[in-house]
Coordinates of C-alpha atoms and ligand atoms in Angstrom, one line a residue:
X5 CA 11.0 35.4 3.1
X6 CA 10.8 31.9 1.5
X7 CA 10.0 29.2 4.0
X8 CA 12.6 26.6 4.8
X9 CA 11.7 23.2 3.4
X10 CA 11.5 19.8 5.1
X11 CA 11.1 16.6 3.2
X12 CA 10.2 13.6 5.4
X13 CA 9.4 10.0 4.4
X14 CA 8.2 6.8 5.8
X15 CA 9.2 3.5 4.2
X16 CA 6.8 2.4 1.5
X17 CA 5.0 -0.6 3.1
X18 CA 4.4 -4.0 1.5
X19 CA 0.8 -4.5 0.9
X20 CA 1.2 -8.2 1.2
X21 CA -1.3 -8.3 4.1
X22 CA -3.3 -5.7 6.0
X23 CA -1.3 -3.2 8.0
X24 CA -0.8 -3.6 11.7
X25 CA 0.1 -1.4 14.7
X26 CA 3.8 -1.6 13.8
X27 CA 3.2 0.2 10.5
X28 CA 1.1 2.7 12.4
X29 CA 4.0 3.3 14.8
X30 CA 6.4 4.6 12.0
X31 CA 3.7 6.5 10.3
X32 CA 2.3 8.3 13.4
X33 CA 5.9 9.3 14.4
X34 CA 6.5 10.6 10.9
X35 CA 3.2 12.5 11.0
X36 CA 4.0 14.1 14.3
X37 CA 7.4 15.3 13.1
X38 CA 5.8 16.6 9.8
X39 CA 3.1 18.4 11.7
X40 CA 5.6 19.9 14.2
X41 CA 7.7 21.2 11.3
X42 CA 4.7 22.7 9.6
X43 CA 3.7 24.4 12.8
X44 CA 7.1 25.8 13.2
X45 CA 7.0 27.4 9.8
X46 CA 8.5 24.9 7.4
X47 CA 7.3 24.1 4.0
X48 CA 6.9 20.3 4.6
X49 CA 6.6 17.5 2.1
X50 CA 5.6 14.3 3.9
X51 CA 5.5 11.2 1.8
X52 CA 4.3 7.6 2.5
X53 CA 3.2 4.9 0.2
X54 CA 3.3 1.2 -0.8
X55 CA 5.9 -1.1 -2.3
X56 CA 3.8 -3.4 -4.4
X57 CA 6.1 -5.5 -6.6
X58 CA 7.9 -8.7 -6.0
X59 CA 7.7 -12.4 -5.7
X60 CA 6.0 -12.5 -2.4
X61 CA 3.0 -10.5 -3.5
X62 CA 2.9 -12.4 -6.8
X63 CA 2.7 -15.7 -4.9
X64 CA 0.0 -14.4 -2.4
X65 CA -2.1 -13.2 -5.3
X66 CA -1.7 -16.6 -7.0
X67 CA -2.8 -18.4 -3.9
X68 CA -5.9 -16.3 -3.8
X69 CA -6.5 -16.7 -7.5
X70 CA -6.4 -13.0 -8.3
X71 CA -4.0 -10.8 -10.2
X72 CA -1.3 -9.0 -8.2
X73 CA -2.9 -5.6 -8.7
X74 CA -6.4 -7.0 -7.6
X75 CA -4.7 -8.5 -4.6
X76 CA -3.0 -5.2 -3.4
X77 CA -5.8 -2.7 -4.3
X78 CA -8.1 -3.4 -1.4
X79 CA -5.2 -3.6 1.0
X80 CA -4.1 -0.2 -0.1
X81 CA -7.7 1.2 0.2
X82 CA -7.8 -0.1 3.7
X83 CA -4.4 1.4 4.5
X84 CA -5.5 4.8 3.2
X85 CA -8.6 4.6 5.3
X86 CA -6.5 3.7 8.3
X87 CA -4.2 6.7 7.7
X88 CA -7.2 8.9 7.4
X89 CA -8.6 7.6 10.7
X90 CA -5.2 8.2 12.4
X91 CA -5.1 11.7 11.1
X92 CA -1.9 11.1 9.0
X93 CA -1.3 14.3 7.1
X94 CA 0.8 13.0 4.2
X95 CA 1.2 15.3 1.2
X96 CA 1.8 12.5 -1.2
X97 CA 1.0 8.7 -1.3
X98 CA 3.2 6.9 -3.8
X99 CA 2.4 3.5 -5.2
X100 CA 5.2 1.6 -7.0
X101 CA 2.6 0.6 -9.5
X102 CA 1.9 4.2 -10.4
X103 CA 2.6 4.6 -14.1
X104 CA 4.9 7.6 -13.5
X105 CA 6.9 5.7 -10.9
X106 CA 7.4 2.7 -13.2
X107 CA 8.5 4.8 -16.1
X108 CA 10.9 6.8 -14.0
X109 CA 12.4 3.7 -12.4
X110 CA 13.1 2.3 -15.9
X111 CA 14.9 5.5 -16.7
X112 CA 16.9 5.3 -13.5
X113 CA 17.9 1.8 -14.3
X114 CA 19.0 2.8 -17.8
X115 CA 21.0 5.8 -16.6
X116 CA 22.9 3.6 -14.2
X117 CA 23.4 1.0 -17.0
X118 CA 24.7 3.5 -19.5
X119 CA 27.1 4.7 -16.9
X120 CA 28.5 1.2 -16.5
X121 CA 27.3 1.0 -12.9
X122 CA 24.9 -1.8 -13.8
X123 CA 26.2 -4.9 -15.7
X124 CA 25.0 -8.3 -16.7
X125 CA 26.3 -11.4 -14.8
X126 CA 25.1 -14.6 -13.2
X127 CA 23.6 -14.7 -9.8
X128 CA 24.2 -17.7 -7.5
X129 CA 22.9 -17.2 -4.1
X130 CA 20.7 -18.0 -1.2
X131 CA 17.3 -16.4 -1.3
X132 CA 14.8 -15.7 1.4
X133 CA 11.4 -15.4 -0.3
X134 CA 9.5 -13.8 2.6
X135 CA 12.2 -11.1 3.0
X136 CA 12.9 -10.9 -0.7
X137 CA 16.6 -10.9 0.2
X138 CA 19.7 -12.7 -1.1
X139 CA 22.3 -13.7 1.4
X140 CA 25.7 -15.1 1.3
X141 CA 26.6 -18.2 3.3
X142 CA 28.4 -16.1 5.9
X143 CA 25.5 -13.9 6.5
X144 CA 23.1 -16.7 7.5
X145 CA 22.1 -17.2 11.1
X146 CA 23.6 -19.9 13.3
X147 CA 21.0 -22.4 12.0
X148 CA 21.8 -21.6 8.4
X149 CA 18.6 -19.6 8.0
X150 CA 17.7 -16.0 7.0
X151 CA 19.4 -13.6 9.4
X152 CA 16.4 -11.3 9.3
X153 CA 13.4 -13.6 9.7
X154 CA 15.1 -16.9 10.6
X155 CA 13.2 -18.9 7.9
X156 CA 14.6 -21.2 5.3
X157 CA 16.6 -19.9 2.4
X158 CA 17.1 -21.7 -0.9
X159 CA 19.8 -21.7 -3.6
X160 CA 19.1 -20.0 -6.9
X161 CA 21.2 -19.4 -10.0
X162 CA 20.2 -17.1 -12.8
X163 CA 21.3 -14.5 -15.3
X164 CA 20.9 -11.1 -13.6
X165 CA 22.0 -7.5 -13.7
X166 CA 24.3 -6.2 -11.0
X167 CA 24.9 -2.8 -9.5
X168 CA 28.5 -1.9 -8.8
X169 CA 28.1 -1.3 -5.1
X170 CA 31.7 -2.2 -4.5
X171 CA 32.8 0.8 -6.6
X172 CA 31.2 3.2 -4.0
X173 CA 32.5 1.7 -0.8
X174 CA 35.3 4.3 -0.2
X175 CA 33.1 7.2 -1.1
X176 CA 30.4 5.9 1.2
X177 CA 32.8 5.7 4.2
X178 CA 34.0 9.2 3.3
X179 CA 30.4 10.5 3.3
X180 CA 29.8 8.9 6.7
X181 CA 32.9 10.6 8.1
X182 CA 31.9 14.0 6.8
X183 CA 28.3 13.6 7.9
X184 CA 28.4 12.2 11.4
X185 CA 24.6 12.6 11.9
X186 CA 23.6 10.8 8.7
X187 CA 22.7 7.6 10.5
X188 CA 20.8 7.9 13.7
X189 CA 20.9 6.5 16.4
X190 CA 24.7 6.3 16.3
X191 CA 24.7 2.6 17.3
X192 CA 23.1 1.7 13.9
X193 CA 25.9 3.5 12.1
X194 CA 28.5 1.3 13.9
X195 CA 26.5 -1.7 13.0
X196 CA 26.6 -0.7 9.3
X197 CA 30.3 0.0 9.3
X198 CA 31.4 -3.1 11.2
X199 CA 28.9 -5.7 9.8
X200 CA 28.5 -4.7 6.3
X201 CA 30.9 -2.1 5.0
X202 CA 34.2 -3.2 6.5
X203 CA 33.9 -6.9 5.4
X204 CA 33.6 -5.4 1.9
X205 CA 30.6 -4.4 -0.2
X206 CA 29.6 -6.9 -2.8
X207 CA 27.9 -5.9 -6.1
X208 CA 24.2 -6.1 -5.7
X209 CA 21.8 -8.2 -7.8
X210 CA 19.2 -5.8 -9.2
X211 CA 17.1 -7.8 -11.6
X212 CA 15.3 -11.1 -11.6
X213 CA 14.0 -13.4 -14.3
X214 CA 12.3 -15.9 -11.8
X215 CA 9.1 -13.8 -11.4
X216 CA 7.1 -11.4 -13.5
X217 CA 5.4 -9.0 -11.0
X218 CA 7.8 -6.1 -11.3
X219 CA 9.0 -3.3 -13.6
X220 CA 10.6 -4.7 -16.8
X221 CA 14.1 -3.7 -17.8
X222 CA 13.4 -1.7 -21.0
X223 CA 16.3 -3.1 -22.9
X224 CA 16.0 -6.7 -21.8
X225 CA 12.5 -7.5 -20.9
X226 CA 12.8 -11.0 -19.6
X227 CA 14.2 -9.2 -16.5
X228 CA 12.2 -7.3 -14.0
X229 CA 13.9 -4.7 -11.8
X230 CA 14.5 -6.3 -8.4
X231 CA 12.8 -4.7 -5.5
X232 CA 15.3 -2.4 -3.9
X233 CA 16.0 -0.2 -7.0
X234 CA 12.3 0.0 -7.6
X235 CA 11.4 0.7 -3.9
X236 CA 14.2 3.1 -2.9
X237 CA 13.7 5.2 -6.0
X238 CA 10.2 6.2 -4.7
X239 CA 11.8 9.0 -2.7
X240 CA 12.8 10.8 -5.9
X241 CA 10.4 9.5 -8.6
X242 CA 7.6 11.2 -6.6
X243 CA 9.4 14.5 -7.1
X244 CA 9.7 14.0 -10.8
X245 CA 13.2 12.6 -11.1
X246 CA 14.9 12.0 -13.7
X247 CA 13.5 15.5 -14.5
X248 CA 15.8 17.4 -12.3
X249 CA 14.1 20.6 -13.4
X250 CA 10.9 19.6 -11.9
X251 CA 9.6 22.1 -9.4
X252 CA 9.1 19.4 -6.7
X253 CA 12.6 18.0 -7.2
X254 CA 14.3 21.3 -7.1
X255 CA 12.4 22.3 -4.0
X256 CA 12.5 19.2 -1.9
X257 CA 15.5 17.1 -2.8
X258 CA 17.6 16.0 -0.8
X259 CA 15.3 14.5 1.8
X260 CA 15.8 15.8 5.3
X261 CA 14.7 12.6 7.0
X262 CA 14.0 9.1 6.0
X263 CA 12.3 7.4 8.9
X264 CA 12.7 3.6 8.7
X265 CA 12.5 0.5 10.9
X266 CA 15.9 -0.9 12.0
X267 CA 15.7 -3.9 9.7
X268 CA 15.9 -1.7 6.6
X269 CA 18.5 0.8 7.8
X270 CA 21.0 -1.2 5.7
X271 CA 19.2 -0.6 2.5
X272 CA 18.8 3.1 3.3
X273 CA 22.3 3.8 4.4
X274 CA 24.3 1.7 2.0
X275 CA 22.4 0.8 -1.2
X276 CA 20.4 4.0 -1.4
X277 CA 23.4 6.4 -1.0
X278 CA 25.4 4.4 -3.5
X279 CA 22.5 4.6 -6.0
X280 CA 22.3 8.3 -5.5
X281 CA 26.1 8.7 -6.0
X282 CA 25.8 6.7 -9.2
X283 CA 23.0 9.1 -10.4
X284 CA 25.1 12.1 -9.3
X285 CA 22.5 13.3 -6.8
X286 CA 22.8 14.7 -3.4
X287 CA 22.4 12.3 -0.5
X288 CA 19.6 12.5 2.1
X289 CA 20.5 14.4 5.2
X290 CA 19.5 11.8 7.7
X291 CA 18.2 8.2 8.1
X292 CA 16.7 7.4 11.4
X293 CA 16.4 3.7 12.3
X294 CA 13.8 3.2 14.9
X295 CA 13.1 0.0 16.9
X296 CA 10.2 -2.3 16.7
X297 CA 7.0 -2.6 18.6
X298 CA 6.9 -6.1 19.8
X299 CA 4.1 -8.1 21.4
X300 CA 5.1 -10.4 24.2
X301 CA 8.7 -10.3 23.1
X302 CA 8.0 -11.1 19.5
X303 CA 7.7 -9.1 16.3
X304 CA 4.1 -8.1 15.4
X305 CA 3.4 -9.8 12.2
X306 CA 0.7 -10.8 9.9
X307 CA 2.1 -14.3 10.0
X308 CA 2.5 -14.9 13.7
X309 CA -1.2 -14.3 14.4
X310 CA -0.8 -11.5 17.0
X311 CA -2.3 -9.1 14.5
X312 CA -5.3 -6.9 15.2
X313 CA -6.7 -4.3 12.8
X314 CA -5.5 -1.0 14.3
X315 CA -8.9 0.5 13.6
X316 CA -10.3 -1.6 16.4
X317 CA -8.0 0.3 18.9
X318 CA -9.1 3.6 17.4
X319 CA -12.8 2.7 17.7
X320 CA -12.3 1.5 21.2
X321 CA -10.0 4.1 22.7
X322 CA -10.0 7.1 20.3
X323 CA -7.5 8.2 17.8
X324 CA -5.5 10.4 20.1
X325 CA -5.1 7.6 22.7
X326 CA -3.5 5.5 19.9
X327 CA -1.3 8.3 18.6
X328 CA -0.3 9.3 22.1
X329 CA 0.7 5.8 23.0
X330 CA 2.8 5.3 19.8
X331 CA 4.6 8.6 20.4
X332 CA 5.1 8.5 24.2
X333 CA 5.6 4.9 25.3
X334 CA 8.8 3.9 23.7
X335 CA 12.1 5.8 23.8
X336 CA 12.5 6.6 20.1
X337 CA 15.1 4.2 18.6
X338 CA 14.5 1.4 21.1
X339 CA 12.2 -1.6 20.8
X340 CA 9.1 -1.3 22.9
X341 CA 6.3 -3.6 24.0
X342 CA 2.8 -3.0 22.7
X343 CA -0.1 -4.3 24.6
X344 CA -3.7 -3.2 25.0
X345 CA -3.1 -3.1 28.8
X346 CA -0.1 -0.7 28.3
X347 CA -2.3 1.5 26.0
X348 CA -5.0 1.6 28.6
X349 CA -2.5 2.4 31.4
X350 CA -1.0 5.3 29.4
X351 CA -4.4 6.7 28.5
X352 CA -5.7 6.6 32.1
X353 CA -2.5 8.0 33.6
X354 CA -1.6 10.8 31.2
X355 CA -4.6 11.7 29.1
X356 CA -7.4 11.1 31.7
X357 CA -5.7 12.0 34.9
X358 CA -3.1 14.6 34.0
X359 CA -4.5 16.4 30.9
X360 CA -8.2 15.8 31.0
X361 CA -8.6 16.5 34.7
X362 CA -6.6 19.7 34.5
X363 CA -8.6 21.1 31.7
X364 CA -11.8 20.1 33.2
X365 CA -11.1 21.4 36.7
X366 CA -9.7 24.7 35.5
X367 CA -12.6 25.5 33.1
X368 CA -15.1 24.4 35.7
X369 CA -13.6 26.7 38.3
X370 CA -13.5 29.7 35.9
X371 CA -17.2 29.1 35.3
X372 CA -18.1 28.7 38.9
X373 CA -16.1 31.7 40.2
X374 CA -16.2 34.2 37.3
X375 CA -18.9 33.1 34.8
X376 CA -16.2 31.8 32.5
X377 CA -14.7 35.3 31.9
X378 CA -10.9 35.5 31.5
X379 CA -9.1 38.2 33.3
X380 CA -5.5 38.8 34.4
X381 CA -5.1 41.3 37.2
X382 CA -1.5 40.1 37.6
X383 CA -1.5 39.6 41.4
X384 CA 1.5 37.3 41.5
X385 CA 3.0 35.3 44.3
X386 CA 6.3 33.5 44.5
X387 CA 4.7 30.1 43.9
X388 CA 3.7 31.2 40.4
X389 CA 7.4 31.2 39.3
X390 CA 7.9 27.5 39.0
X391 CA 4.9 27.3 36.7
X392 CA 5.4 30.4 34.7
X393 CA 9.1 30.0 34.2
X394 CA 8.7 26.5 33.0
X395 CA 5.9 27.4 30.7
X396 CA 8.2 30.1 29.2
X397 CA 11.0 27.7 28.7
X398 CA 8.9 24.8 27.3
X399 CA 8.8 25.8 23.6
X400 CA 12.5 25.8 23.3
X401 CA 12.9 22.6 25.3
X402 CA 10.4 20.9 22.9
X403 CA 12.2 22.4 19.9
X404 CA 15.5 20.9 21.0
X405 CA 14.0 17.5 21.7
X406 CA 12.2 17.5 18.3
X407 CA 15.3 18.4 16.5
X408 CA 17.1 15.5 18.1
X409 CA 14.0 13.4 17.2
X410 CA 13.4 12.6 20.9
X411 CA 9.7 12.6 20.3
X412 CA 8.7 10.7 23.5
X413 CA 10.8 13.1 25.6
X414 CA 9.2 16.2 23.9
X415 CA 5.8 14.8 25.0
X416 CA 7.1 14.1 28.5
X417 CA 8.3 17.7 28.8
X418 CA 4.9 19.0 27.7
X419 CA 3.2 16.8 30.2
X420 CA 5.5 18.1 32.9
X421 CA 3.8 21.5 32.4
X422 CA 0.4 19.8 32.9
X423 CA 1.7 18.1 36.0
X424 CA 3.0 21.3 37.4
X425 CA -0.3 22.9 36.7
X426 CA -2.2 20.2 38.6
X427 CA 0.2 20.7 41.5
X428 CA -0.3 24.5 41.2
X429 CA -4.0 24.0 41.8
X430 CA -3.3 21.9 44.9
X431 CA -0.8 24.5 46.2
X432 CA -2.9 27.6 45.5
X433 CA -6.2 26.1 46.6
X434 CA -8.5 28.2 44.5
X435 CA -11.5 27.0 46.5
X436 CA -10.0 28.6 49.6
X437 CA -9.3 31.9 47.8
X438 CA -12.9 31.9 46.5
X439 CA -14.2 32.1 50.1
X440 CA -13.0 35.7 50.5
X441 CA -14.0 38.5 48.1
X442 CA -10.7 40.3 48.9
X443 CA -8.8 37.5 47.1
X444 CA -10.7 37.9 43.9
X445 CA -7.8 39.4 41.9
X446 CA -5.4 36.7 43.1
X447 CA -7.9 34.0 42.2
X448 CA -8.3 35.5 38.7
X449 CA -4.5 35.5 38.3
X450 CA -4.3 31.9 39.4
X451 CA -6.9 30.8 36.9
X452 CA -5.3 32.9 34.2
X453 CA -1.9 31.2 34.8
X454 CA -3.6 27.8 34.6
X455 CA -5.5 28.6 31.4
X456 CA -2.4 30.0 29.9
X457 CA -0.4 26.9 30.7
X458 CA -3.2 24.8 29.2
X459 CA -3.2 27.0 26.0
X460 CA 0.6 26.7 25.6
X461 CA 0.4 22.9 26.1
X462 CA -2.4 22.6 23.6
X463 CA -0.4 24.5 21.0
X464 CA 2.6 22.3 21.5
X465 CA 0.4 19.1 21.6
X466 CA -1.1 20.0 18.2
X467 CA 1.5 18.1 16.3
X468 CA 1.0 15.0 18.5
X469 CA -2.7 14.7 19.4
X470 CA -4.3 17.3 17.0
X471 CA -7.9 16.4 17.8
X472 CA -7.5 16.9 21.5
X473 CA -5.5 20.1 20.9
X474 CA -8.3 21.5 18.7
X475 CA -10.9 20.6 21.3
X476 CA -9.0 22.5 24.0
X477 CA -8.7 25.6 21.7
X478 CA -12.4 25.5 21.3
X479 CA -13.0 25.3 25.1
X480 CA -10.6 28.2 25.6
X481 CA -12.3 30.1 22.9
X482 CA -8.9 31.6 22.0
X483 CA -7.6 32.8 18.6
X484 CA -4.0 32.5 19.7
X485 CA -3.3 29.0 18.7
X486 CA -0.2 29.2 16.5
X487 CA 3.4 28.8 17.4
X488 CA 4.1 32.5 17.2
X489 CA 1.7 33.1 20.0
X490 CA 3.5 30.7 22.4
X491 CA 4.8 33.4 24.6
X492 CA 3.3 33.3 28.1
X493 CA 0.6 36.0 28.5
X494 CA -0.9 35.8 25.0
X495 CA -4.2 34.3 26.2
X496 CA -6.8 37.1 25.5
X497 CA -8.3 38.7 28.6
X498 CA -11.6 39.8 27.0
X499 CA -12.9 36.3 26.2
X500 CA -15.4 34.0 27.7
X501 CA -14.6 30.3 27.9
X502 CA -16.9 27.7 26.3
X503 CA -18.4 24.8 28.2
X504 CA -16.0 22.2 29.6
X505 CA -16.1 18.9 27.7
X506 CA -14.7 15.6 28.9
X507 CA -11.6 15.1 26.8
X508 CA -11.0 11.4 27.7
X509 CA -13.1 8.9 29.6
X510 CA -11.3 6.7 32.0
X511 CA -11.0 3.2 30.6
X512 CA -12.3 0.5 32.9
X513 CA -9.6 -2.2 33.0
X514 CA -12.0 -4.8 34.3
X515 CA -14.1 -4.7 31.2
Ligands
MSP1658 N1 8.8 -2.3 1.5 C1 9.9 -2.3 2.4 C2 10.4 -0.9 2.6 C3 10.9 -0.1 1.4 S1 11.3 1.5 1.7 C4 12.0 2.0 0.3 C5 9.4 -2.8 3.7 N2 8.1 -2.9 3.9 S2 7.4 -3.4 5.2 O1 5.9 -3.5 4.9 O2 8.0 -4.6 5.7 O3 7.4 -2.3 6.3 C6 8.6 -2.0 6.9 C7 8.4 -0.9 7.8 O4 7.2 -0.9 8.6 C8 9.5 -1.0 8.9 O5 10.7 -0.5 8.4 C9 9.0 -0.2 10.0 O6 9.1 1.1 9.8 C10 7.5 -0.6 10.0 N3 7.2 -1.7 10.8 C11 6.7 -2.9 10.5 N4 6.5 -3.7 11.6 C12 6.9 -3.0 12.7 C13 6.9 -3.2 14.0 N5 6.5 -4.3 14.6 N6 7.3 -2.2 14.8 C14 7.7 -1.0 14.3 N7 7.7 -0.7 13.1 C15 7.3 -1.7 12.2 O7 10.3 -3.2 4.5

């Protein structure tokens, strides 16, 4: 049977400066979802990349005295190195400066123009350079500044091409009605409807003549294609579009999930669907707008100075501590605070105390009492039920949480099994059982139940903290590490465990 497909994307990030932990946040979550889907049998296409054109980058390059491409190249190399250190398992990395992308965006622009959906007009508006966004008077914040970044806007007037967004307003609302899960969380959908759609969609300026660092309009080359058409198209140009016969396009479009930060939900749920309707293409199945990681109440940004290279955290605490924090700390969809203290507290509480200790104690006891040999004589007692029943239910609990994109809750549920396992050790007191030879089969059963709970947790954790999960598999010396072996009782009984390794070292907070 052919596998079901799953196409998931992150935003393509601006390489205007080095990436920070906020970019990692989106990308780690997308990676965990992609890995989870792969493990559950989907044919996954996971895409990330960089959004390289625009006035802001042109300016930054100029300030540095280099060409825009020379400005972005090292940042992108660093980003790729960061993704590799974080274990980001992307299938494709798109750059908007890729020749294929540029050519295809020009074709997309022409298709929309030929259809009459793009026309030439004059743009008068208020422009925010850092955000590369135009605003109308009524959209500005209470101080007359950019509603997104609260910096100054300035008036500009120029000849420009426009996309007939207004034409698609009714169709868009109809699409929302028919696809109630299109925008998640639901609060973001209401925001789109009330703040942007109901007041009326205005046609959108889609070309600029005031800067050069962009993709030229083929039939009017003093214009470059303004960022959003260039950027949003990445999700289809990577698949070969406009060639709708391309294998990738036929297989993966429409996208199943565009994961984006809340500040760009508007572009993904209004402009992007309207562009796709203009092109006569299917719309993505879901856009999830997650919250921001903030530091001390403010947005992490390259400009506010609270930036630290995320590789420093990886070097200091390990890749899985960083991944775990990003996935576990913040209810997905909300804003959450990032601090090194919080990262340390999470690591010590969950990874060191709950997970690391359990694995270590259990493997050490197996070694001490039975020379690391695994056996299951099935001498059960009532107390086993709470552990075993939960372990049996866990895969479907996690599945439901992942389908609802409640990633932090899925992890919490997996850790509940680990906590129950620790409690099971306290309740069954293996060291007491070990005192009497007559209890040998009971003790073997207790250890088997623990090892089996660890194995099941490690399989489920593979999508989230893959390194740790692999290390546990190695210690267990088991071959049954795939999702189709999740059933309780699949740990082999003719194996010998490997030496216990310390999974996580306690982080000393006084240091
Ligand atoms: N280039 C556009 C996106 C185009 S997508 C067709 C862009 N780039 S960006 O570099 O500003 O990155 C935006 C994305 O990075 C956000 O949507 C979000 O997913 C992520 N984050 C950036 N800072 C973040 C935090 N502080 N916290 C969480 N996510 C953050 O917008």
